[in-house]
PDB file of C-alpha atoms and ligand atoms in Angstrom:
ATOM      1  CA  MET S  19      15.283  -3.324 -12.585  1.00 87.00           C
ATOM      2  CA  THR S  20      11.612  -4.187 -12.428  1.00 95.00           C
ATOM      3  CA  THR S  21      10.360  -7.519 -11.420  1.00 97.00           C
ATOM      4  CA  VAL S  22       6.950  -9.102 -11.434  1.00 98.00           C
ATOM      5  CA  THR S  23       6.093 -11.636  -8.828  1.00 98.00           C
ATOM      6  CA  GLU S  24       2.811 -13.509  -8.316  1.00 98.00           C
ATOM      7  CA  ILE S  25       2.211 -13.372  -4.506  1.00 98.00           C
ATOM      8  CA  ALA S  26      -0.849 -14.974  -4.302  1.00 98.00           C
ATOM      9  CA  PRO S  27      -3.229 -16.397  -7.066  1.00 97.00           C
ATOM     10  CA  ASP S  28      -3.638 -13.687  -9.826  1.00 98.00           C
ATOM     11  CA  ILE S  29      -2.350 -10.986  -7.473  1.00 98.00           C
ATOM     12  CA  PHE S  30       1.033  -9.957  -8.651  1.00 98.00           C
ATOM     13  CA  ARG S  31       3.908  -7.402  -7.266  1.00 98.00           C
ATOM     14  CA  ILE S  32       5.511  -5.118  -9.688  1.00 98.00           C
ATOM     15  CA  SER S  33       8.738  -3.758  -8.129  1.00 98.00           C
ATOM     16  CA  THR S  34      11.181  -1.399  -9.009  1.00 98.00           C
ATOM     17  CA  TYR S  35      14.327  -0.292  -6.929  1.00 97.00           C
ATOM     18  CA  VAL S  36      15.049   3.441  -7.040  1.00 97.00           C
ATOM     19  CA  PRO S  37      18.507   4.259  -6.068  1.00 96.00           C
ATOM     20  CA  GLU S  38      18.068   7.635  -5.280  1.00 94.00           C
ATOM     21  CA  GLY S  39      15.453   7.060  -2.734  1.00 93.00           C
ATOM     22  CA  GLY S  40      17.434   3.797  -1.482  1.00 96.00           C
ATOM     23  CA  LEU S  41      13.867   1.814  -1.476  1.00 97.00           C
ATOM     24  CA  GLU S  42      11.740  -0.340  -3.538  1.00 98.00           C
ATOM     25  CA  PHE S  43       8.262   0.889  -4.770  1.00 98.00           C
ATOM     26  CA  SER S  44       5.873  -2.065  -5.337  1.00 98.00           C
ATOM     27  CA  GLN S  45       2.706  -2.077  -7.056  1.00 98.00           C
ATOM     28  CA  PHE S  46       0.114  -4.751  -6.815  1.00 98.00           C
ATOM     29  CA  LEU S  47      -2.035  -5.927  -9.719  1.00 98.00           C
ATOM     30  CA  VAL S  48      -5.267  -7.931  -9.249  1.00 98.00           C
ATOM     31  CA  ARG S  49      -6.037 -10.175 -12.506  1.00 98.00           C
ATOM     32  CA  ASP S  50      -9.597 -10.156 -12.303  1.00 98.00           C
ATOM     33  CA  GLU S  51     -12.771  -9.561 -14.384  1.00 98.00           C
ATOM     34  CA  GLU S  52     -12.584  -5.935 -13.421  1.00 98.00           C
ATOM     35  CA  PRO S  53      -8.660  -5.781 -13.003  1.00 98.00           C
ATOM     36  CA  LEU S  54      -7.168  -3.612  -9.936  1.00 98.00           C
ATOM     37  CA  LEU S  55      -4.059  -1.758  -9.498  1.00 98.00           C
ATOM     38  CA  PHE S  56      -2.972  -1.010  -5.959  1.00 98.00           C
ATOM     39  CA  HIS S  57      -0.518   2.053  -5.845  1.00 97.00           C
ATOM     40  CA  THR S  58       0.194   3.613  -9.057  1.00 98.00           C
ATOM     41  CA  GLY S  59       3.726   4.688  -8.302  1.00 98.00           C
ATOM     42  CA  MET S  60       5.232   8.003  -8.914  1.00 98.00           C
ATOM     43  CA  ARG S  61       4.696   9.563 -12.576  1.00 98.00           C
ATOM     44  CA  GLY S  62       8.276   9.002 -13.129  1.00 96.00           C
ATOM     45  CA  LEU S  63       7.743   5.395 -12.754  1.00 97.00           C
ATOM     46  CA  PHE S  64       4.722   5.007 -14.880  1.00 98.00           C
ATOM     47  CA  PRO S  65       6.187   3.722 -18.028  1.00 98.00           C
ATOM     48  CA  ILE S  66       7.885   0.915 -16.418  1.00 97.00           C
ATOM     49  CA  VAL S  67       4.544   0.208 -14.300  1.00 98.00           C
ATOM     50  CA  ARG S  68       2.486   0.466 -17.279  1.00 98.00           C
ATOM     51  CA  ASP S  69       4.825  -1.782 -19.195  1.00 98.00           C
ATOM     52  CA  ALA S  70       5.084  -4.435 -16.399  1.00 98.00           C
ATOM     53  CA  VAL S  71       1.066  -4.301 -16.205  1.00 98.00           C
ATOM     54  CA  ALA S  72       0.952  -5.047 -20.010  1.00 98.00           C
ATOM     55  CA  THR S  73       2.659  -8.361 -19.462  1.00 98.00           C
ATOM     56  CA  LEU S  74      -0.511  -9.422 -17.068  1.00 98.00           C
ATOM     57  CA  ILE S  75      -3.519  -7.522 -18.693  1.00 98.00           C
ATOM     58  CA  LYS S  76      -4.267  -5.063 -21.782  1.00 98.00           C
ATOM     59  CA  PRO S  77      -3.692  -2.040 -19.687  1.00 98.00           C
ATOM     60  CA  GLU S  78      -6.682  -0.067 -21.335  1.00 98.00           C
ATOM     61  CA  LYS S  79      -8.747  -2.763 -19.381  1.00 98.00           C
ATOM     62  CA  LEU S  80      -7.743  -1.705 -15.785  1.00 98.00           C
ATOM     63  CA  ARG S  81     -10.837  -0.834 -14.225  1.00 98.00           C
ATOM     64  CA  TRP S  82      -9.817  -0.165 -10.518  1.00 98.00           C
ATOM     65  CA  ILE S  83      -7.038   2.107  -8.955  1.00 98.00           C
ATOM     66  CA  GLY S  84      -6.984   1.789  -5.314  1.00 98.00           C
ATOM     67  CA  PHE S  85      -4.488   3.322  -2.838  1.00 98.00           C
ATOM     68  CA  SER S  86      -4.117   4.291   1.084  1.00 98.00           C
ATOM     69  CA  HIS S  87      -3.136   7.931   1.165  1.00 98.00           C
ATOM     70  CA  PHE S  88      -2.424  11.165  -1.212  1.00 98.00           C
ATOM     71  CA  GLU S  89       1.098  11.005  -1.808  1.00 98.00           C
ATOM     72  CA  ALA S  90       3.132  10.533  -5.311  1.00 98.00           C
ATOM     73  CA  ASP S  91       4.001   6.697  -4.728  1.00 98.00           C
ATOM     74  CA  GLU S  92       0.474   5.769  -3.652  1.00 98.00           C
ATOM     75  CA  CYS S  93      -1.392   7.873  -6.474  1.00 98.00           C
ATOM     76  CA  GLY S  94       1.002  10.213  -8.564  1.00 98.00           C
ATOM     77  CA  SER S  95       0.316   8.707 -12.272  1.00 98.00           C
ATOM     78  CA  LEU S  96      -3.596   8.665 -11.866  1.00 98.00           C
ATOM     79  CA  ASN S  97      -3.918  11.041 -14.627  1.00 97.00           C
ATOM     80  CA  GLU S  98      -1.323   9.056 -16.912  1.00 98.00           C
ATOM     81  CA  TRP S  99      -3.439   6.052 -16.150  1.00 98.00           C
ATOM     82  CA  HIS S 100      -6.378   7.686 -17.177  1.00 97.00           C
ATOM     83  CA  ALA S 101      -5.167   8.384 -20.576  1.00 97.00           C
ATOM     84  CA  VAL S 102      -4.299   4.645 -21.109  1.00 98.00           C
ATOM     85  CA  ALA S 103      -7.313   3.202 -19.408  1.00 98.00           C
ATOM     86  CA  PRO S 104     -10.201   5.927 -19.177  1.00 97.00           C
ATOM     87  CA  ASP S 105     -12.451   3.523 -17.313  1.00 97.00           C
ATOM     88  CA  ALA S 106     -10.503   3.124 -14.396  1.00 98.00           C
ATOM     89  CA  VAL S 107     -11.900   4.644 -11.390  1.00 98.00           C
ATOM     90  CA  PRO S 108     -10.098   5.655  -8.299  1.00 98.00           C
ATOM     91  CA  VAL S 109     -10.785   3.558  -5.097  1.00 98.00           C
ATOM     92  CA  CYS S 110      -9.972   5.502  -1.729  1.00 98.00           C
ATOM     93  CA  SER S 111     -11.378   6.769   1.227  1.00 98.00           C
ATOM     94  CA  MET S 112     -14.361   9.003   1.051  1.00 98.00           C
ATOM     95  CA  ILE S 113     -12.190  11.722   2.918  1.00 98.00           C
ATOM     96  CA  GLY S 114      -9.658  11.213   0.176  1.00 98.00           C
ATOM     97  CA  LYS S 115     -12.084  11.442  -2.632  1.00 98.00           C
ATOM     98  CA  MET S 116     -13.710  14.745  -0.992  1.00 98.00           C
ATOM     99  CA  VAL S 117     -10.322  16.433  -0.026  1.00 98.00           C
ATOM    100  CA  SER S 118      -7.765  15.568  -2.813  1.00 98.00           C
ATOM    101  CA  VAL S 119      -8.641  13.020  -5.223  1.00 98.00           C
ATOM    102  CA  ASP S 120     -11.915  14.541  -7.019  1.00 98.00           C
ATOM    103  CA  ASP S 121      -9.798  17.738  -7.512  1.00 98.00           C
ATOM    104  CA  PHE S 122      -6.792  15.901  -8.949  1.00 97.00           C
ATOM    105  CA  ALA S 123      -8.153  13.109 -11.054  1.00 95.00           C
ATOM    106  CA  PRO S 124     -10.299  13.526 -14.077  1.00 92.00           C
ATOM    107  CA  THR S 125     -12.653  10.745 -12.820  1.00 94.00           C
ATOM    108  CA  PRO S 126     -14.436  10.820  -9.789  1.00 98.00           C
ATOM    109  CA  ALA S 127     -13.234   8.387  -7.248  1.00 98.00           C
ATOM    110  CA  LYS S 128     -15.252   5.572  -5.481  1.00 98.00           C
ATOM    111  CA  GLY S 129     -15.140   7.099  -1.818  1.00 98.00           C
ATOM    112  CA  MET S 130     -15.309   4.163   0.540  1.00 98.00           C
ATOM    113  CA  VAL S 131     -16.299   4.146   4.040  1.00 98.00           C
ATOM    114  CA  ASP S 132     -14.931   1.800   6.827  1.00 98.00           C
ATOM    115  CA  GLY S 133     -16.011  -1.677   6.383  1.00 98.00           C
ATOM    116  CA  GLU S 134     -17.540  -0.992   2.858  1.00 98.00           C
ATOM    117  CA  GLU S 135     -16.977  -4.069   0.448  1.00 98.00           C
ATOM    118  CA  PHE S 136     -16.798  -4.270  -3.303  1.00 97.00           C
ATOM    119  CA  SER S 137     -15.829  -7.009  -5.879  1.00 98.00           C
ATOM    120  CA  THR S 138     -13.769  -7.230  -9.033  1.00 98.00           C
ATOM    121  CA  GLY S 139     -15.162 -10.682 -10.128  1.00 98.00           C
ATOM    122  CA  ALA S 140     -13.620 -13.360  -8.340  1.00 98.00           C
ATOM    123  CA  HIS S 141     -12.075 -11.276  -5.601  1.00 98.00           C
ATOM    124  CA  THR S 142     -13.953  -9.269  -3.083  1.00 98.00           C
ATOM    125  CA  PHE S 143     -12.279  -6.140  -0.994  1.00 98.00           C
ATOM    126  CA  ARG S 144     -13.038  -4.638   2.297  1.00 98.00           C
ATOM    127  CA  PHE S 145     -11.958  -1.119   2.968  1.00 98.00           C
ATOM    128  CA  ILE S 146     -10.498  -0.497   6.303  1.00 98.00           C
ATOM    129  CA  GLN S 147     -10.248   3.323   7.081  1.00 98.00           C
ATOM    130  CA  THR S 148      -6.871   3.818   9.058  1.00 98.00           C
ATOM    131  CA  PRO S 149      -6.477   7.432   9.712  1.00 98.00           C
ATOM    132  CA  HIS S 150      -3.038   8.873  10.203  1.00 98.00           C
ATOM    133  CA  VAL S 151      -1.808   5.013   9.914  1.00 98.00           C
ATOM    134  CA  PRO S 152       0.729   4.986   8.442  1.00 98.00           C
ATOM    135  CA  HIS S 153       0.055   8.869   7.857  1.00 98.00           C
ATOM    136  CA  GLY S 154      -2.462  11.213   6.433  1.00 98.00           C
ATOM    137  CA  TRP S 155      -6.181  11.883   7.329  1.00 97.00           C
ATOM    138  CA  GLU S 156      -7.503   9.878   4.389  1.00 98.00           C
ATOM    139  CA  ALA S 157      -5.476   6.857   4.996  1.00 98.00           C
ATOM    140  CA  GLY S 158      -7.172   3.463   4.334  1.00 98.00           C
ATOM    141  CA  LEU S 159      -6.218   0.023   3.124  1.00 98.00           C
ATOM    142  CA  LEU S 160      -7.749  -2.765   1.168  1.00 98.00           C
ATOM    143  CA  PHE S 161      -8.212  -6.257   2.284  1.00 98.00           C
ATOM    144  CA  ASP S 162      -8.796  -9.155  -0.209  1.00 98.00           C
ATOM    145  CA  ILE S 163     -11.219 -11.087   1.685  1.00 98.00           C
ATOM    146  CA  THR S 164     -10.949 -13.954  -0.890  1.00 95.00           C
ATOM    147  CA  GLN S 165      -7.239 -14.282  -0.826  1.00 97.00           C
ATOM    148  CA  ARG S 166      -6.587 -12.886   2.577  1.00 98.00           C
ATOM    149  CA  VAL S 167      -4.011 -10.438   1.421  1.00 98.00           C
ATOM    150  CA  LEU S 168      -3.793  -7.027   3.044  1.00 98.00           C
ATOM    151  CA  PHE S 169      -2.506  -4.325   0.896  1.00 98.00           C
ATOM    152  CA  CYS S 170      -0.772  -2.817   3.674  1.00 97.00           C
ATOM    153  CA  SER S 171       0.954   0.472   1.838  1.00 98.00           C
ATOM    154  CA  ASP S 172       3.863   1.677   4.162  1.00 98.00           C
ATOM    155  CA  LEU S 173       3.283  -0.761   7.233  1.00 98.00           C
ATOM    156  CA  LEU S 174       6.289  -2.959   7.416  1.00 98.00           C
ATOM    157  CA  HIS S 175       8.329  -0.603   4.990  1.00 98.00           C
ATOM    158  CA  GLN S 176      11.874  -2.023   4.755  1.00 98.00           C
ATOM    159  CA  SER S 177      14.627   0.152   2.966  1.00 97.00           C
ATOM    160  CA  GLY S 178      17.172  -0.953   0.575  1.00 96.00           C
ATOM    161  CA  GLU S 179      17.168  -3.355  -2.198  1.00 95.00           C
ATOM    162  CA  ILE S 180      16.012  -6.580  -1.160  1.00 90.00           C
ATOM    163  CA  SER S 181      16.373  -9.758  -2.962  1.00 85.00           C
ATOM    164  CA  GLU S 182      13.275 -11.706  -1.991  1.00 96.00           C
ATOM    165  CA  PRO S 183      10.060 -10.233  -3.551  1.00 98.00           C
ATOM    166  CA  LEU S 184       8.189 -12.855  -1.088  1.00 98.00           C
ATOM    167  CA  THR S 185       9.194 -14.127   2.029  1.00 98.00           C
ATOM    168  CA  SER S 186       7.961 -16.233   4.947  1.00 98.00           C
ATOM    169  CA  THR S 187      10.884 -15.158   7.193  1.00 97.00           C
ATOM    170  CA  SER S 188      10.103 -12.311   9.597  1.00 97.00           C
ATOM    171  CA  VAL S 189      10.651  -8.884   8.063  1.00 97.00           C
ATOM    172  CA  MET S 190      10.471  -7.195  11.482  1.00 98.00           C
ATOM    173  CA  ASP S 191      14.280  -6.811  11.920  1.00 97.00           C
ATOM    174  CA  ARG S 192      14.655  -4.855   8.616  1.00 97.00           C
ATOM    175  CA  ALA S 193      11.278  -2.729   9.342  1.00 98.00           C
ATOM    176  CA  ARG S 194      12.617  -1.632  12.649  1.00 97.00           C
ATOM    177  CA  GLN S 195      16.072  -0.725  11.182  1.00 97.00           C
ATOM    178  CA  THR S 196      14.139   1.448   8.769  1.00 97.00           C
ATOM    179  CA  LEU S 197      12.010   3.347  11.319  1.00 97.00           C
ATOM    180  CA  VAL S 198      15.060   3.749  13.704  1.00 96.00           C
ATOM    181  CA  GLU S 199      17.233   5.188  10.564  1.00 96.00           C
ATOM    182  CA  TYR S 200      14.400   7.209   9.339  1.00 96.00           C
ATOM    183  CA  GLN S 201      14.028   8.751  13.116  1.00 94.00           C
ATOM    184  CA  ALA S 202      17.755  10.030  12.857  1.00 94.00           C
ATOM    185  CA  SER S 203      17.515  11.427   9.414  1.00 95.00           C
ATOM    186  CA  PRO S 204      15.324  14.182   7.521  1.00 94.00           C
ATOM    187  CA  LEU S 205      12.967  11.626   7.175  1.00 94.00           C
ATOM    188  CA  ALA S 206      11.804  11.479  10.672  1.00 94.00           C
ATOM    189  CA  ASN S 207       8.646  11.033  12.105  1.00 94.00           C
ATOM    190  CA  TYR S 208       7.075   9.011   9.348  1.00 94.00           C
ATOM    191  CA  PHE S 209       4.164   7.914  11.833  1.00 93.00           C
ATOM    192  CA  PRO S 210       2.159  10.342  13.887  1.00 94.00           C
ATOM    193  CA  TYR S 211       1.496   8.436  16.830  1.00 96.00           C
ATOM    194  CA  THR S 212      -1.908   9.060  18.100  1.00 95.00           C
ATOM    195  CA  PRO S 213      -4.637   7.389  20.543  1.00 96.00           C
ATOM    196  CA  MET S 214      -5.837   5.653  17.398  1.00 96.00           C
ATOM    197  CA  THR S 215      -2.687   4.132  16.229  1.00 98.00           C
ATOM    198  CA  ASP S 216      -2.339   1.174  18.276  1.00 97.00           C
ATOM    199  CA  PRO S 217      -6.338   0.160  18.009  1.00 98.00           C
ATOM    200  CA  ILE S 218      -5.865   0.601  14.312  1.00 98.00           C
ATOM    201  CA  LEU S 219      -2.963  -1.664  13.950  1.00 98.00           C
ATOM    202  CA  GLN S 220      -4.641  -3.938  16.303  1.00 98.00           C
ATOM    203  CA  LYS S 221      -7.957  -4.098  14.116  1.00 98.00           C
ATOM    204  CA  LEU S 222      -5.743  -5.028  11.058  1.00 98.00           C
ATOM    205  CA  ALA S 223      -4.022  -8.001  12.843  1.00 98.00           C
ATOM    206  CA  ASP S 224      -7.427  -9.111  13.491  1.00 98.00           C
ATOM    207  CA  LEU S 225      -8.138  -9.459   9.678  1.00 98.00           C
ATOM    208  CA  ASP S 226      -5.699 -12.322  10.484  1.00 98.00           C
ATOM    209  CA  PRO S 227      -4.026 -11.853   6.917  1.00 98.00           C
ATOM    210  CA  ARG S 228      -2.104 -14.432   5.108  1.00 98.00           C
ATOM    211  CA  THR S 229      -0.313 -12.043   3.035  1.00 98.00           C
ATOM    212  CA  LEU S 230       1.011  -8.695   3.821  1.00 98.00           C
ATOM    213  CA  ALA S 231       1.484  -6.841   0.586  1.00 98.00           C
ATOM    214  CA  VAL S 232       4.057  -4.340   1.584  1.00 98.00           C
ATOM    215  CA  MET S 233       4.833  -1.242  -0.636  1.00 98.00           C
ATOM    216  CA  HIS S 234       8.619  -0.880   0.319  1.00 98.00           C
ATOM    217  CA  GLY S 235      10.518  -4.407   0.680  1.00 98.00           C
ATOM    218  CA  SER S 236       9.618  -7.949   0.690  1.00 98.00           C
ATOM    219  CA  VAL S 237       5.966  -9.190   1.032  1.00 98.00           C
ATOM    220  CA  PHE S 238       5.384 -11.298   4.257  1.00 98.00           C
ATOM    221  CA  GLU S 239       3.495 -14.588   3.917  1.00 98.00           C
ATOM    222  CA  GLY S 240       2.713 -16.243   7.113  1.00 98.00           C
ATOM    223  CA  ASP S 241       1.174 -15.334  10.348  1.00 98.00           C
ATOM    224  CA  GLY S 242      -0.022 -11.767   9.393  1.00 98.00           C
ATOM    225  CA  LYS S 243      -1.812 -11.269  12.669  1.00 98.00           C
ATOM    226  CA  GLN S 244       1.248 -12.097  14.578  1.00 98.00           C
ATOM    227  CA  ALA S 245       3.333  -9.868  12.306  1.00 98.00           C
ATOM    228  CA  LEU S 246       0.998  -6.893  12.608  1.00 98.00           C
ATOM    229  CA  SER S 247       0.693  -7.164  16.358  1.00 98.00           C
ATOM    230  CA  GLN S 248       4.480  -7.211  16.411  1.00 98.00           C
ATOM    231  CA  TYR S 249       4.601  -4.194  14.064  1.00 98.00           C
ATOM    232  CA  ALA S 250       2.269  -2.174  16.491  1.00 98.00           C
ATOM    233  CA  GLY S 251       4.877  -2.867  19.472  1.00 97.00           C
ATOM    234  CA  LEU S 252       7.520  -1.340  17.335  1.00 97.00           C
ATOM    235  CA  VAL S 253       5.836   1.637  16.094  1.00 97.00           C
ATOM    236  CA  ARG S 254       4.836   2.256  19.789  1.00 96.00           C
ATOM    237  CA  GLU S 255       8.578   1.721  20.723  1.00 95.00           C
ATOM    238  CA  VAL S 256       9.728   4.117  17.882  1.00 95.00           C
ATOM    239  CA  PHE S 257       7.158   6.703  17.855  1.00 94.00           C
ATOM    240  CA  GLY S 258       4.962   6.493  20.924  1.00 91.00           C
ATOM    241  CA  ALA S 259       7.753   7.172  23.618  1.00 79.00           C
ATOM    242  CA  ALA S 260      10.000  10.277  23.041  1.00 65.00           C
ATOM    243  CA  PRO S 261       9.064  12.721  19.958  1.00 61.00           C
ATOM    244  CA  ASN S 262      11.662  13.621  17.684  1.00 63.00           C
ATOM    245  CA  VAL S 263      11.230  17.428  18.216  1.00 61.00           C
ATOM    246  CA  ARG S 264      14.722  18.339  17.067  1.00 59.00           C
ATOM    247  CA  ALA S 265      13.876  16.689  13.580  1.00 57.00           C
ATOM    248  CA  ALA S 266      10.123  18.483  14.011  1.00 53.00           C
ATOM    249  CA  SER S 267      11.440  21.908  14.896  1.00 52.00           C
TER     250      SER S 267
HETATM  251 FE1  FE2 A  18       3.050   7.136   2.672  1.00 88.61          FE
HETATM  252 FE1  FE2 A  19       4.792   4.499   0.630  1.00 88.61          FE
END
C-alpha cells in the first residue's frame, strides 16, 4: 500500500512498502511554483509514484528531480519521469552529473556544488556535498532552508513496514537494528567509513534540521541536530571499528 503524508507545509512523503526487500521506499514531493520530487523510486514503482504525485500536482508540471546518489531507488525512473514531465531537470552533485546522470538521463542535470542554493518559489534549498555518506562518490543532500527539512536519503534507514509515517519519538533503536542486521547479511558494509564520515555527519547536524526526511522508515520530527549526532556515533560504532572483511571477501 502507498501512503501520502504531509510532513511539513507543502512537503509530502509518498511511501510504499516493498515486501521482497522488507523495507519502505519513500519519495518526497515539494509542492511549490516549481514542484520538486526528491527520489524517484525504482522503475518498478514508477506507476505508483506517478499516481500518488497526481493527487498533489499535475505530474507534467514537475520541474525538478533531486536525489542523493546514483542508485535505482534514488533516480531509477528519471527517464520515465522525462516522458511525463519533459521540463523536469535532475538536480544532483556536479560529480553525479558529470560521471553518470548526463549519460543516463535525456535532460542535462543541474550539477550542484557544496553550499550552492536554489529556489523553487516559496522554498529555498541548499545542496550539501556528502562524499561516501551514505555511499557513493557523488553523494549529496538537499536541505530545505525554509522549512528546515533535511532530505537525508539512506541516513537513519529503518527496515520493515513501519506504521508511523512521521514520528517525534527517537528512531535510533530501529536504525541501529537495521545496520547491525545488514552487517550480518549479504547487505553488509552499507556505509564506507572514511576520515570524512564523522565530519560530514556533524556538518549535517549543524544545519539544525527540524525534520529528517528519511528514505526508508519513519520521518523524524524534532531535534535533528541531536539525532544526527547520535547517528554519527552509531555509524562510527558499526562501521568505524572492525571492518566486516568476511562479507567483503
Ligand atoms: Fe543508497
Ligand atoms: Fe535508499
